Short mmCIF file of C-alpha atoms and ligand atoms in Angstrom, two decimals:
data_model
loop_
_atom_site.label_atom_id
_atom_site.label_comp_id
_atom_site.label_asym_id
_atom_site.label_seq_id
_atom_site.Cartn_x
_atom_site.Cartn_y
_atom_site.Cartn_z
CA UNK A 1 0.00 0.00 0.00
CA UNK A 2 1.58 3.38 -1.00
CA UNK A 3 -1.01 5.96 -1.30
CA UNK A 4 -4.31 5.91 0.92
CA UNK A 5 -7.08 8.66 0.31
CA UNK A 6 -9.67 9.92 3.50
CA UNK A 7 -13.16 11.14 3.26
CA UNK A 8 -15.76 12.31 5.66
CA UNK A 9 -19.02 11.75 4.09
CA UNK A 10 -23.13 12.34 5.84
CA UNK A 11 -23.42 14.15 9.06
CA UNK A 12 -20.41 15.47 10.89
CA UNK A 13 -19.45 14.70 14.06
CA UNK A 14 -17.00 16.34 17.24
CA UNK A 15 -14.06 13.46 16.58
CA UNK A 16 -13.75 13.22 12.82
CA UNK A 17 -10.80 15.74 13.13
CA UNK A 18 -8.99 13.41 15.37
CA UNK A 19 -9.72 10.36 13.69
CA UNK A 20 -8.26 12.49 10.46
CA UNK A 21 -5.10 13.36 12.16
CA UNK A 22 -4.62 9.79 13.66
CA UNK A 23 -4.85 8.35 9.72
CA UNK A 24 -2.41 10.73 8.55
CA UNK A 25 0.14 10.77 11.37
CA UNK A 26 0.35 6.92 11.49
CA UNK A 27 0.32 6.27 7.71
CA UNK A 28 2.95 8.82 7.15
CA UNK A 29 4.99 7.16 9.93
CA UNK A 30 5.06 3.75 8.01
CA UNK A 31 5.79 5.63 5.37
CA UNK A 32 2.22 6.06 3.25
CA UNK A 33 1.49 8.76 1.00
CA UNK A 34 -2.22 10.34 2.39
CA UNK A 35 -4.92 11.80 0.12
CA UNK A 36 -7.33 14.22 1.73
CA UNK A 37 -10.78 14.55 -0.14
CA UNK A 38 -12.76 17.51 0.27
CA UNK A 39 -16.55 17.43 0.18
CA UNK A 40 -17.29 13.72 0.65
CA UNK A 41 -18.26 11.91 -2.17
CA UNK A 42 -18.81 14.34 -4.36
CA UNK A 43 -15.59 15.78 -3.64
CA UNK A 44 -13.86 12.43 -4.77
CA UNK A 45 -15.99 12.85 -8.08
CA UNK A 46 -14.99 16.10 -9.03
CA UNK A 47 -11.02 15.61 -7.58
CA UNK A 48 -11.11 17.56 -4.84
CA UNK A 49 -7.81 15.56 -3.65
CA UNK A 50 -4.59 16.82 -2.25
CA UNK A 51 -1.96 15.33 -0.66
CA UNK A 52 -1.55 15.57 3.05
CA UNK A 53 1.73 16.37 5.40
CA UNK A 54 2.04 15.78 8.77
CA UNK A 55 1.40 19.97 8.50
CA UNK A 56 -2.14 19.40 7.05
CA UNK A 57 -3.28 17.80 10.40
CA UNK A 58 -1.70 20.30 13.11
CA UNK A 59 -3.57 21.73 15.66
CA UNK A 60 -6.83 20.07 14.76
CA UNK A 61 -7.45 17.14 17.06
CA UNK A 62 -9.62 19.74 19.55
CA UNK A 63 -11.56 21.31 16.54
CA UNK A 64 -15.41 19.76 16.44
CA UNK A 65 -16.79 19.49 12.44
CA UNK A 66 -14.23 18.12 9.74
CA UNK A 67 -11.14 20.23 8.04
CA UNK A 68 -12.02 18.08 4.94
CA UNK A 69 -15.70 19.16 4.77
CA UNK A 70 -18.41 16.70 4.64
CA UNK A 71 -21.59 16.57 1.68
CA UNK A 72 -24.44 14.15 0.80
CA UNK A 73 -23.65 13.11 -2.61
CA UNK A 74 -26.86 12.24 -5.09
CA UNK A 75 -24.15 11.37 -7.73
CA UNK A 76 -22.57 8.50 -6.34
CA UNK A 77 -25.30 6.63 -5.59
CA UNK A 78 -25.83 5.96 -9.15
CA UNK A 79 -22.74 3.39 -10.91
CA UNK A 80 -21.98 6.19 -13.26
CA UNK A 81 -20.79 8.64 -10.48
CA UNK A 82 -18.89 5.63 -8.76
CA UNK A 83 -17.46 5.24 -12.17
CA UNK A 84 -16.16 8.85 -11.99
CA UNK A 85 -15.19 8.18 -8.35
CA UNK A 86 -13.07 5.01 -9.18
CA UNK A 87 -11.07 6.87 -12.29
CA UNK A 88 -10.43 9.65 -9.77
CA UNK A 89 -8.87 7.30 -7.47
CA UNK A 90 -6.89 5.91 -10.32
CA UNK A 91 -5.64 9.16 -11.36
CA UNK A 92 -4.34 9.90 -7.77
CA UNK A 93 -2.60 6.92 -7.38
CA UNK A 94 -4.84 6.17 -4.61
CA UNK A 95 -5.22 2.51 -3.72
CA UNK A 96 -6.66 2.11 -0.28
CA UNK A 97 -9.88 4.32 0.80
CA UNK A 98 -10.86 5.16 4.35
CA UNK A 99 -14.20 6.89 4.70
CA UNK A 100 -15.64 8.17 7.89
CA UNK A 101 -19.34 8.37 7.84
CA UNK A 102 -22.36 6.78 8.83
CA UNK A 103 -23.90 3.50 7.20
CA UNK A 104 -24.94 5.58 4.12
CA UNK A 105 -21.15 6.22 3.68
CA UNK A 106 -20.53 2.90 4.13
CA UNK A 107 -22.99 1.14 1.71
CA UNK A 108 -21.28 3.83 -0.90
CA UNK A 109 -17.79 2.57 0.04
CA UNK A 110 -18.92 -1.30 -0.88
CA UNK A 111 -20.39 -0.27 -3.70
CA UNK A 112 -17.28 1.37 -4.70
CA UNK A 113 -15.39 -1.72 -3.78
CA UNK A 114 -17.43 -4.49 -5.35
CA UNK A 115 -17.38 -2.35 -8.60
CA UNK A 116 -14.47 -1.19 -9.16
CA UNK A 117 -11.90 -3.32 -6.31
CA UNK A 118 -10.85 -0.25 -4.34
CA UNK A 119 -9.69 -1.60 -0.77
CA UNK A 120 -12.49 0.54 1.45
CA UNK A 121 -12.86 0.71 5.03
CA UNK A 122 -15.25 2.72 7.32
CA UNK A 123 -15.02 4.82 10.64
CA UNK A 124 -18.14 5.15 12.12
CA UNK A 125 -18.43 8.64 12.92
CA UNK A 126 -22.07 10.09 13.88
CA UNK A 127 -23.73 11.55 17.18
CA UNK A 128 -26.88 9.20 16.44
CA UNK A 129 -25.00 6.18 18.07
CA UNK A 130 -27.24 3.94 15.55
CA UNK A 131 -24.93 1.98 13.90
CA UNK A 132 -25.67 -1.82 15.80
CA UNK A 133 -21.85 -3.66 15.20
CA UNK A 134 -19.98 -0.74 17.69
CA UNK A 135 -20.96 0.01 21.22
CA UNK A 136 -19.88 4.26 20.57
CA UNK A 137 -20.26 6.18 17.18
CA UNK A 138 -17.29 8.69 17.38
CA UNK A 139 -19.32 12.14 18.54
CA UNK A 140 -21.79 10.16 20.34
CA UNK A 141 -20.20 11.13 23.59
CA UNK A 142 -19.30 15.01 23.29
CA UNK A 143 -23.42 15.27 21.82
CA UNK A 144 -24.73 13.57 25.08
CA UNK A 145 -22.39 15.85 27.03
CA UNK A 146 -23.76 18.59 25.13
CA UNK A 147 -27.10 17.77 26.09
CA UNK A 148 -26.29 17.19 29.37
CA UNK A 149 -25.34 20.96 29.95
CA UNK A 150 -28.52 22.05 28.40
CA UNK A 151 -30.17 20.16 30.88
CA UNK A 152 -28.11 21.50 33.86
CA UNK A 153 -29.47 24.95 32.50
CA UNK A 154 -32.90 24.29 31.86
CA UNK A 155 -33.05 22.63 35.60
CA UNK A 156 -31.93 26.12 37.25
CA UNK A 157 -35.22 27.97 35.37
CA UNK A 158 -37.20 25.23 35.46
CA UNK A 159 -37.08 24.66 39.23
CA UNK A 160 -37.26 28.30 39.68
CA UNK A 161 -40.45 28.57 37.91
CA UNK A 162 -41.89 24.93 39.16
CA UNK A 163 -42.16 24.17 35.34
CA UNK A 164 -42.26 20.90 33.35
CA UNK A 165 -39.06 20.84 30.60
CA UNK A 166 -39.18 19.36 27.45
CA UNK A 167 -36.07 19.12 25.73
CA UNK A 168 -36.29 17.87 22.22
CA UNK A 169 -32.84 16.34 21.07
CA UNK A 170 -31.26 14.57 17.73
CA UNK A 171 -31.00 10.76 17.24
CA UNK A 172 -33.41 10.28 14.21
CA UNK A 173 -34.79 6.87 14.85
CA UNK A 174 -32.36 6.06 17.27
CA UNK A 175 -32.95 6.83 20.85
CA UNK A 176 -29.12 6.56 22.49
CA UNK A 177 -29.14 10.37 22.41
CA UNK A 178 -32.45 11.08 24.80
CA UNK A 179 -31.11 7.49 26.87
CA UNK A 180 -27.93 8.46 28.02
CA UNK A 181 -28.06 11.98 28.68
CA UNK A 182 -31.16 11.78 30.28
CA UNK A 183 -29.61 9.35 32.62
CA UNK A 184 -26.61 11.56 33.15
CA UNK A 185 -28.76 14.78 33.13
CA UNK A 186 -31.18 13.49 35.94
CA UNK A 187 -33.96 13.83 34.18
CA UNK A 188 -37.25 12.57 35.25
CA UNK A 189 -38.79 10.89 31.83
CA UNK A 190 -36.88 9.75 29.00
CA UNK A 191 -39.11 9.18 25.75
CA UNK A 192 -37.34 7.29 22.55
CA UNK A 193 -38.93 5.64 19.52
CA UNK A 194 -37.71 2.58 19.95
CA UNK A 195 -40.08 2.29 23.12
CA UNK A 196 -43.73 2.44 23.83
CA UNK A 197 -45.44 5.45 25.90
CA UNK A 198 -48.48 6.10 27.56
CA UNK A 199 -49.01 9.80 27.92
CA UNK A 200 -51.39 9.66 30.77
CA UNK A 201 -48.68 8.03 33.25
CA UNK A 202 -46.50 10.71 32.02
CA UNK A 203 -49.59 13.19 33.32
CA UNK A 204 -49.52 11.55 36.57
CA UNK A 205 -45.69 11.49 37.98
CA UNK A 206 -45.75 15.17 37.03
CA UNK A 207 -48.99 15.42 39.02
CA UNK A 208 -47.75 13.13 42.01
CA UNK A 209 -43.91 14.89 41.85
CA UNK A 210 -45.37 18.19 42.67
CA UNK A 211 -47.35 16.86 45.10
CA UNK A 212 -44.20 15.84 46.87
CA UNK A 213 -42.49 18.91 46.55
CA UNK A 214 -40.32 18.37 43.55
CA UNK A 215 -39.51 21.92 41.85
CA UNK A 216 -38.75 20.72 38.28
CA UNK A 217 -39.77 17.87 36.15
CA UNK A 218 -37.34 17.49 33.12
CA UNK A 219 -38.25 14.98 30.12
CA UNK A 220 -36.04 14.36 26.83
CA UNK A 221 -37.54 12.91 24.15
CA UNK A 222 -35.69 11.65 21.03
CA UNK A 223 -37.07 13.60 17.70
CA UNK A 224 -38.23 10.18 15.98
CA UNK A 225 -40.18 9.68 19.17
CA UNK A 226 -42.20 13.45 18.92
CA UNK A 227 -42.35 17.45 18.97
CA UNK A 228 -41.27 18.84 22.43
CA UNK A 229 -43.79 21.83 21.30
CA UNK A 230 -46.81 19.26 21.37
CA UNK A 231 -45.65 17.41 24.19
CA UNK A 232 -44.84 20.66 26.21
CA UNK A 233 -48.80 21.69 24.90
CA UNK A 234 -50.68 18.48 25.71
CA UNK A 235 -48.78 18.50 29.29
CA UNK A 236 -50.23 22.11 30.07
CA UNK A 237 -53.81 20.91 28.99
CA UNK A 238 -53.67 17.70 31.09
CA UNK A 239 -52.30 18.38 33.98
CA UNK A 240 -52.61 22.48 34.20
CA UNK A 241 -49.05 22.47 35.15
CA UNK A 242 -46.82 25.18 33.16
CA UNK A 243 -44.61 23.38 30.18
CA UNK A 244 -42.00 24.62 28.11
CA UNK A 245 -40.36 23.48 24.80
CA UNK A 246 -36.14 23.56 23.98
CA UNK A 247 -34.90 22.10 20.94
CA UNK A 248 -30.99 22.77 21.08
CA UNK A 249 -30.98 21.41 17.25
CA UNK A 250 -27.80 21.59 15.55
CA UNK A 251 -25.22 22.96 18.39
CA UNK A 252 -25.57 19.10 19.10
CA UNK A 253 -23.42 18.00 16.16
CA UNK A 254 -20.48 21.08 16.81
CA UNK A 255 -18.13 21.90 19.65
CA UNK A 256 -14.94 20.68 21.24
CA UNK A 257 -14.75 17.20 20.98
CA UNK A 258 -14.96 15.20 24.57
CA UNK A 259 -11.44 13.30 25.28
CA UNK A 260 -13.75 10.09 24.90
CA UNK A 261 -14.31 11.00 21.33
CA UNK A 262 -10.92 11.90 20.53
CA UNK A 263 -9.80 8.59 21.84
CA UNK A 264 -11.75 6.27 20.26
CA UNK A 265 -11.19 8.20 17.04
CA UNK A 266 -7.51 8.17 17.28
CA UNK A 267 -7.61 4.78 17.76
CA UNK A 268 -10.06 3.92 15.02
CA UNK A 269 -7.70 5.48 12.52
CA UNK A 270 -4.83 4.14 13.72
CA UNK A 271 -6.53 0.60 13.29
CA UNK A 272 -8.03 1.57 9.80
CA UNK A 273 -4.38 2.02 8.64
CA UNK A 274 -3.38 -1.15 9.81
CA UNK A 275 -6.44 -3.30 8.83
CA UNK A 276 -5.41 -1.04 5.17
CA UNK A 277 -1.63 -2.34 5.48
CA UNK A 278 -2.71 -5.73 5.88
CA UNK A 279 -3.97 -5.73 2.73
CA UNK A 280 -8.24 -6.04 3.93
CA UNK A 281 -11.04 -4.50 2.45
CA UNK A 282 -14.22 -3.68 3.17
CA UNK A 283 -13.86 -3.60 7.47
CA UNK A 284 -15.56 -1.27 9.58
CA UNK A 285 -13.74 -0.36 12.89
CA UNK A 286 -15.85 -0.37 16.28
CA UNK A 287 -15.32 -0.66 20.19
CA UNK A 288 -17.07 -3.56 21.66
CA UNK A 289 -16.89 -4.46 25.32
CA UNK A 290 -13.75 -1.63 25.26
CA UNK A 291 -11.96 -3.59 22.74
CA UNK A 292 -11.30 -2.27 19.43
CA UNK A 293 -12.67 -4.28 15.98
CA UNK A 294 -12.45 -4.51 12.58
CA UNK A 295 -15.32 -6.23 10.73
CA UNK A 296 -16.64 -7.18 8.02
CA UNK A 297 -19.21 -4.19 6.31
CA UNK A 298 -21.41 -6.30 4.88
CA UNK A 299 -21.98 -8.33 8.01
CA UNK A 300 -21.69 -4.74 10.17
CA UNK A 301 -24.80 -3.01 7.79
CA UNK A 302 -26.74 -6.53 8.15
CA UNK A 303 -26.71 -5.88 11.87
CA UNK A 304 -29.88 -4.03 13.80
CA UNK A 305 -29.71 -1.46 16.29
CA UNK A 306 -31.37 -2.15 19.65
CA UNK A 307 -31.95 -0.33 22.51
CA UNK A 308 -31.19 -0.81 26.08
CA UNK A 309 -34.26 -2.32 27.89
CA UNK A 310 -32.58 -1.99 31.18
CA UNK A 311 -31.27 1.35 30.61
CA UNK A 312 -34.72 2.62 29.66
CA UNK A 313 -36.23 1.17 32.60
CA UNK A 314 -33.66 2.66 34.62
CA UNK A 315 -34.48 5.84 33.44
CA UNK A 316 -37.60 6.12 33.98
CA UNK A 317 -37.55 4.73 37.46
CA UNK A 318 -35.56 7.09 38.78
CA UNK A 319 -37.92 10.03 39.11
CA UNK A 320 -39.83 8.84 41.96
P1 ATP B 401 -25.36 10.13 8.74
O1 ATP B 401 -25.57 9.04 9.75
O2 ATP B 401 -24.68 11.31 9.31
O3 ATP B 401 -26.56 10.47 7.93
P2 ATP B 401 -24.55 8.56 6.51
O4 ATP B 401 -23.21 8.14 6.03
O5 ATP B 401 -25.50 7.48 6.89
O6 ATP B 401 -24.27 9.55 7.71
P3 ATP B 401 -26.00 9.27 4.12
O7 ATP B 401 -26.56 10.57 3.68
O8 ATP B 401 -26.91 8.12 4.25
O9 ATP B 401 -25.23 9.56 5.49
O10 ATP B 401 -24.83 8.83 3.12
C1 ATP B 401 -23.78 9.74 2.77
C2 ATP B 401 -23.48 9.58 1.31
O11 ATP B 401 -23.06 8.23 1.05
C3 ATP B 401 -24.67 9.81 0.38
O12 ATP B 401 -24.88 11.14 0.09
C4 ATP B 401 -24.26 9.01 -0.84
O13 ATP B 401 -23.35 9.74 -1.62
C5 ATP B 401 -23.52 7.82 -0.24
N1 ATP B 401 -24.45 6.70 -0.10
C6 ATP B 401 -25.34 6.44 0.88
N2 ATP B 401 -26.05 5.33 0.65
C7 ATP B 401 -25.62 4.85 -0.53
C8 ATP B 401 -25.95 3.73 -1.36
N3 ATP B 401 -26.89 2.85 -0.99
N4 ATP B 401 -25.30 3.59 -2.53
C9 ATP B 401 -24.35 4.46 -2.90
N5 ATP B 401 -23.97 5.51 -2.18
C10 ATP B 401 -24.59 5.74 -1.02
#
């Protein structure tokens, strides 16, 4: 292997930075030429490629988003544009391909591979946490610890007002967001897709809390599980107790990386360049049980997401 290339395709996420650095510093140590692409996919379409010194990747590793820019790319989905991609990667000399994404990115990448025999591998990188094969997404972390301050704030006003919080946060159709940093945050109801909920019991712990004296009442629900604004708006009608709505949105996905995240992603792109070296393709690097893996994409996309049973039960037990 002489020449690798990177991309960071999808969503970014707090940690891509440092798994970017980690690629670069170790494959230039065994001697590997590196590739940035900007732009994702597309970027790899159009030759958005430049080589990369140890230079490119100073004073990054704290930075949240990616220096090499992320995109969706409508192009490559279709075997012309991975027909562009491939020649590109020709023309740069380029023979092994690390891509950090989600599993979007990485259904591209065995596409790419199948087609055309480019040696891919994937870094999961993506606050969502919903990729099954890997216990942590790098990002997952610094986003619950994001939420987890919003929720220390919201508990100050919330308790000063005797108010019910709703904090809305990301996760799609994954619920590890709302799950951990509800935990974390304290807060008294946790509500996630992957997990049924009655409303009315909801209605009555707020009731019976402020009964007992409790000053705030803070629930996080996961956006594929509903609208803080509806919730925060039923809750007012029910139970006549005063509700009120925060979606943080996108300040979720940015910021200074937790040292979690920059761990696991130096350590996922030190692998990748190893698992490359070997001479593998198609791998996907993960933590399980605090081990680091490498397997197989195929197998990794076959695998589903599930949530935490225990966790969620935990959760929502706690606010008595
Ligand atoms: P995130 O979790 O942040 O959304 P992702 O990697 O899952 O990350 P996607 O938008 O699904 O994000 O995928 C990123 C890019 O990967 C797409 O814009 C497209 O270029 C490519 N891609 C995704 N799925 C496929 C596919 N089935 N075939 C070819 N390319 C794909």
């Amino acid at each position: 292997m002489n020449t690798i290339g990177i991309l960071t395709s999808g969503g970014d996420a707090p940690g891509m930075n440092a798994a970017i650095r980690a690629i670069t510093r170790v494959a230039l140590a065994k001697g590997i030429k590196v590739m940035g692409i900007q732009r994702g996919y597309n970027g790899l379409i159009n030759g958005e490629i430049f080589e990369m010194g140890r230079d490119s990747v100073s004073d990054i590793i704290q930075r949240g988003g990616t220096v090499l820019k992320t995109a969706r790319s409508e192009e490559f989905r279709t075997p012309e544009g991975r027909e562009k991609a491939a020649n590109m990667l020709r023309i740069f000399g380029i023979e092994g391909l690390i891509v950090l994404g989600g599993d979007g990115s990485f259904s591209g990448a065995q596409l790419l591979s199948n087609e055309h025999g480019i040696k891919t591998i994937g870094i999961p990188c993506t606050i969502d946490n919903d990729i099954a094969y890997t216990d942590f997404t790098i990002g997952f972390d610094t986003a619950i610890n994001t939420v987890v301050e919003v929720i220390n704030k919201l508990r100050d006003t919330s308790a000063s007002h005797e108010r019910v919080s709703i904090i809305e946060v990301m996760g799609r159709r994954c619920g590890d967001i709302a799950l951990h940093a509800g935990i974390a945050g304290g807060a008294e109801c946790v509500i996630i897709p992957e997990m049924n909920f009655e409303f009315d019991s909801l209605c009555r712990s707020i009731i019976e809390t402020k009964v007992l004296g409790k000053l705030h009442y803070i629930v996080v629900v996961a956006e594929g599980a509903g609208k803080a604004q509806d919730i925060a708006e039923r809750i007012e009608k029910c139970t006549g107790v005063q509700a009120r709505a925060t979606v943080p949105g996108h300040i979720q996905r940015g910021g200074m990386p937790s040292a979690f995240d920059r761990l696991i992603a130096t350590k996922f792109g030190a692998t990748a360049v190893e698992v490359l070296v070997e001479g593998k393709s198609q791998r996907v690097i993960g933590i399980k049980d605090s081990k680091i893996i490498d397997i197989d994409m195929n197998e990794a996309l076959s695998i589903k997401k599930t949530v935490d049973k225990d966790l969620y039960h935990l959760a929502n037990n706690l606010s008595i």
